[in-house]
Amino acid sequence: MKIYIDGGYYEKVDAAVSVFDHGLLYGDGVFEGIRIYNGKVFKLRAHIERLYQSAKAIYLEIPMSRDELEDAVLKTVEINQKDNGYIRLIVTRGEGPLGIDPVQCKGPTVIIIVADIQLYPEEYYKKGIEIITASTRRIPSDCLDPRVKSLNYLNNILAKIEARQAGCQEAVMLNTQGFVAECTGDNIFIVKDGELLTPSPCHGALDGITMRTVLELAESLGIRIRETTLTCYDLYNADECFLTGTGAEIVPVVKIDGRVIGNGYPGKVTRLLTEEFRSLL
Ligand code: PXG
């Protein structure tokens, strides 16, 4: 495995950043998770764009152009000879003094890791998964815009622990008003009366690239779509529910907080969108 750090390539054992890097000290940085399918990087430009927008929102200037970063990602994939896998692109504030003020940081650290992806077992896609609502809320958008994919995932991690303790893989996170935002690492959709509904970023969701892809697919299939306000009541009474994310792709949900969703099996719209999504890869 060859890891890119600031223009150089390092073996895993030698790939290191300073303990004074503000990414480590304060979670001060941004990242992307990207898939490689059959030798092709999926939606690379969209991920690069989101990374730059996250960085801009936190006053972090990435020390290379979008084209240069895209080339660096493609070169790292090529060097690692990965036809199917996962790319973690990270930009931290870089090394600086012990203190939150980033003014004396030397400059951002850019890291590209190409690795294997830990996939959900196929059974989850066939049968669907059970999820819970976490008591840990999503950080309100008036504190940190949910579209910033920052290195600080603490509240998502706390919600993930709640999911695990309940014997589930994922948890729904509500915003501080009690509306559904998303899951810990996935966006959430429901189907109700033939319409496809998902919370919008203004409710606390990351502007997911898989979410956008699914909305586009649905539109092209003539399915009515709406980014809207959802409550737990809406989830419990949905005809279908599924999650989307770079890691999960599209995973059906068949039980939420002990309530069976629809008939308890992955629904028709979910299966159709999954088929269409897989045909893109
Ligand atoms: N919400 C959150 C909070 C996320 O972190 C998504 C939604 C889905 O977005 P995309 O753009 O991927 O459709 C994410 C993405 C991991 C991992 O290692 C997590 C994500 C992506 C890739 C890997 O757990 N989260």
XYZ file of C-alpha atoms and ligand atoms in Angstrom:
306
model
C 0.000 0.000 0.000
C 1.319 3.404 -1.033
C -0.107 6.431 0.751
C 0.067 9.951 -0.638
C 1.069 12.691 1.794
C 1.773 16.203 0.481
C 3.104 15.064 -2.873
C 5.137 12.069 -1.650
C 4.269 8.362 -1.563
C 4.913 6.294 1.553
C 4.482 2.677 2.610
C 1.814 2.207 5.292
C 4.389 1.851 8.095
C 6.128 5.069 7.072
C 2.997 7.099 6.334
C 2.729 9.476 9.278
C 1.672 12.977 10.165
C 2.825 15.063 13.101
C 1.176 14.672 16.513
C 0.943 18.480 16.321
C -1.292 18.293 13.248
C -4.495 20.167 14.036
C -6.447 17.404 12.299
C -5.441 15.152 15.185
C -5.443 17.787 17.930
C -8.830 19.326 17.103
C -10.495 17.402 14.276
C -9.655 20.484 12.248
C -9.932 19.370 8.650
C -12.192 17.863 5.998
C -12.418 14.544 4.195
C -14.098 12.482 1.505
C -14.829 8.777 1.116
C -14.898 7.665 -2.522
C -15.402 4.284 -4.240
C -13.495 2.639 -7.070
C -15.603 0.271 -9.177
C -14.027 -1.781 -11.949
C -11.054 0.550 -12.226
C -13.166 3.716 -12.352
C -13.445 6.263 -9.558
C -17.161 6.877 -8.910
C -18.274 10.541 -9.035
C -14.734 11.784 -8.430
C -15.437 15.341 -9.572
C -18.456 15.626 -7.250
C -16.353 14.434 -4.281
C -13.525 16.851 -5.147
C -16.043 19.689 -5.403
C -17.619 18.821 -2.045
C -14.158 18.661 -0.447
C -13.270 22.149 -1.721
C -16.611 23.512 -0.568
C -16.200 21.945 2.913
C -12.679 23.421 3.059
C -13.826 26.859 1.987
C -16.550 26.864 4.641
C -13.925 26.268 7.366
C -11.363 28.780 5.986
C -9.055 26.010 4.822
C -7.241 26.641 1.584
C -6.299 23.406 -0.174
C -2.765 24.005 -1.544
C -3.489 22.647 -5.012
C -6.076 23.067 -7.733
C -9.064 20.763 -8.206
C -7.411 19.324 -11.339
C -4.122 18.699 -9.516
C -5.916 16.964 -6.648
C -7.965 14.881 -9.075
C -4.743 13.822 -10.831
C -3.137 12.961 -7.484
C -6.146 10.769 -6.575
C -6.054 8.963 -9.933
C -2.292 8.463 -9.694
C -2.596 7.051 -6.154
C -5.279 4.609 -7.363
C -3.032 3.578 -10.258
C 0.049 3.096 -8.065
C -1.962 0.919 -5.703
C -3.410 -1.088 -8.624
C -6.875 -1.181 -7.093
C -9.767 -1.956 -9.431
C -12.299 -2.060 -6.621
C -11.804 -0.263 -3.357
C -12.139 2.811 -1.288
C -10.337 6.150 -1.329
C -10.038 8.325 1.774
C -9.097 11.858 0.865
C -8.157 14.024 3.859
C -7.072 17.634 4.205
C -6.092 18.751 7.702
C -5.198 22.232 8.940
C -1.628 20.909 9.287
C 1.030 21.150 11.951
C 0.882 23.993 14.438
C 1.353 24.934 18.068
C -0.723 23.479 20.916
C -3.600 25.894 20.822
C -6.693 26.099 18.697
C -5.635 29.227 16.818
C -4.794 27.982 13.307
C -2.914 31.165 12.408
C 0.517 29.643 13.037
C -0.221 26.332 11.294
C 2.400 25.732 8.600
C -0.128 24.811 5.939
C -2.616 22.056 5.168
C -1.665 18.378 5.019
C -3.159 16.484 2.066
C -3.497 12.714 2.450
C -4.818 10.109 -0.003
C -5.314 6.535 1.171
C -6.431 3.797 -1.236
C -7.683 0.725 0.592
C -10.110 -2.179 0.469
C -13.659 -1.443 1.443
C -15.415 -3.212 4.295
C -18.737 -4.098 2.682
C -22.052 -4.888 4.373
C -22.899 -8.588 3.946
C -25.121 -9.336 0.924
C -27.839 -10.530 3.334
C -28.481 -6.928 4.451
C -29.375 -5.969 0.878
C -31.656 -8.975 0.405
C -33.474 -8.841 3.741
C -32.996 -5.245 4.846
C -31.670 -3.992 8.173
C -33.142 -2.842 11.450
C -32.226 0.614 12.760
C -32.985 2.702 15.846
C -33.305 6.394 16.578
C -30.276 7.601 18.542
C -30.641 9.968 21.483
C -27.503 11.784 20.223
C -28.632 14.638 17.997
C -26.970 15.952 14.836
C -24.950 19.140 15.417
C -27.367 21.982 14.611
C -26.771 23.697 11.282
C -26.516 27.072 13.018
C -23.389 25.719 14.797
C -21.799 23.874 11.880
C -23.328 23.482 8.434
C -24.030 19.738 7.928
C -22.699 20.040 4.370
C -19.187 20.429 5.830
C -17.734 16.910 5.870
C -15.343 17.677 8.703
C -12.936 15.429 10.583
C -15.057 15.831 13.706
C -17.475 12.894 13.747
C -17.813 12.572 17.519
C -21.576 12.871 17.718
C -22.008 10.501 14.768
C -19.717 8.059 16.571
C -21.785 8.344 19.762
C -24.923 7.620 17.743
C -23.149 4.649 16.089
C -22.317 3.281 19.558
C -26.010 3.561 20.461
C -26.867 1.594 17.311
C -24.344 -1.117 18.178
C -25.562 -1.342 21.764
C -29.073 -1.872 20.415
C -27.782 -4.648 18.136
C -28.211 -2.522 14.997
C -25.867 -1.336 12.235
C -27.154 2.196 11.904
C -29.032 4.846 13.851
C -31.259 7.699 12.759
C -30.034 11.054 14.019
C -32.588 13.775 14.642
C -31.788 17.458 14.553
C -32.261 19.585 17.676
C -35.864 20.342 16.607
C -36.605 16.623 16.589
C -36.845 16.266 12.809
C -35.065 13.435 11.004
C -31.647 14.511 9.697
C -29.842 11.375 8.494
C -28.012 8.318 9.832
C -24.469 8.254 11.245
C -22.819 7.685 7.859
C -25.749 7.483 5.466
C -28.636 9.590 4.185
C -32.154 8.284 4.744
C -35.090 8.000 2.322
C -38.675 6.879 2.675
C -41.275 5.984 0.078
C -44.834 7.040 0.923
C -47.766 6.723 -1.501
C -45.372 6.378 -4.441
C -43.372 9.495 -3.535
C -39.687 9.424 -2.584
C -38.895 11.649 0.403
C -35.618 12.589 2.084
C -34.590 15.293 4.584
C -32.751 18.196 2.992
C -29.365 19.529 4.195
C -31.251 22.330 6.004
C -32.599 19.652 8.367
C -29.069 18.547 9.229
C -28.179 16.072 6.496
C -24.896 15.853 4.649
C -25.483 16.651 0.983
C -24.752 13.060 0.029
C -23.379 12.192 -3.376
C -25.191 8.840 -3.342
C -28.350 10.690 -2.232
C -28.056 13.073 -5.215
C -27.429 10.135 -7.570
C -30.528 8.320 -6.261
C -32.667 11.470 -6.611
C -31.499 11.848 -10.219
C -32.241 8.177 -10.950
C -35.693 8.474 -9.383
C -36.455 11.555 -11.428
C -35.385 9.823 -14.644
C -37.692 6.915 -13.741
C -40.623 9.292 -13.293
C -40.796 8.794 -9.500
C -41.983 11.906 -7.651
C -39.256 13.214 -5.310
C -39.261 15.734 -2.478
C -36.625 16.996 -0.033
C -38.744 17.666 2.998
C -39.276 17.665 6.770
C -39.650 14.182 8.247
C -40.426 13.023 11.774
C -40.085 9.582 13.378
C -43.855 9.202 12.797
C -43.227 9.543 9.039
C -40.497 6.904 9.186
C -42.660 4.439 11.162
C -45.559 4.861 8.725
C -43.494 4.734 5.524
C -44.215 2.153 2.831
C -40.468 1.696 2.292
C -37.248 3.014 3.789
C -33.634 2.823 2.676
C -30.253 4.381 3.419
C -27.705 5.691 0.914
C -23.984 6.276 1.232
C -20.668 5.692 -0.453
C -19.993 2.646 1.722
C -23.533 1.235 1.932
C -24.712 2.181 -1.596
C -28.481 1.555 -1.132
C -29.455 -0.573 1.856
C -33.115 -1.342 2.646
C -34.472 -0.710 6.153
C -37.251 -3.017 7.345
C -37.587 -2.087 11.031
C -37.177 1.214 12.888
C -37.380 1.414 16.695
C -39.209 -1.932 16.693
C -41.807 -0.831 14.095
C -42.002 -2.980 10.950
C -41.730 -0.837 7.816
C -44.231 -1.670 5.065
C -44.530 -5.437 4.787
C -41.163 -6.041 6.489
C -39.303 -6.727 3.237
C -37.292 -4.438 0.940
C -39.877 -2.543 -1.144
C -40.446 -2.289 -4.875
C -39.091 1.242 -5.306
C -36.028 0.389 -3.200
C -35.313 -2.667 -5.350
C -35.811 -0.747 -8.589
C -33.500 2.085 -7.512
C -30.887 -0.431 -6.307
C -30.943 -2.158 -9.684
C -30.602 1.166 -11.531
C -27.845 2.336 -9.182
C -25.864 -0.879 -9.645
C -26.108 -0.502 -13.408
C -24.179 2.798 -13.070
C -21.173 1.138 -11.395
N -24.165 11.338 6.006
C -22.992 11.295 6.660
C -22.888 11.881 8.014
C -21.879 10.720 6.041
O -20.700 10.681 6.671
C -23.267 10.211 4.111
C -24.316 10.824 4.763
C -23.464 9.690 2.717
O -22.831 10.563 1.788
P -22.204 10.053 0.420
O -21.694 11.292 -0.215
O -21.129 9.067 0.753
O -23.309 9.441 -0.336
C -22.008 10.157 4.749
C -20.837 9.528 4.072
C -17.072 5.366 6.542
C -17.659 6.158 5.433
O -15.874 5.058 6.457
C -18.637 7.096 5.688
C -19.170 7.833 4.651
C -18.738 7.621 3.378
C -17.756 6.678 3.129
C -17.220 5.929 4.162
O -17.795 5.060 7.508
N -20.103 8.736 4.974
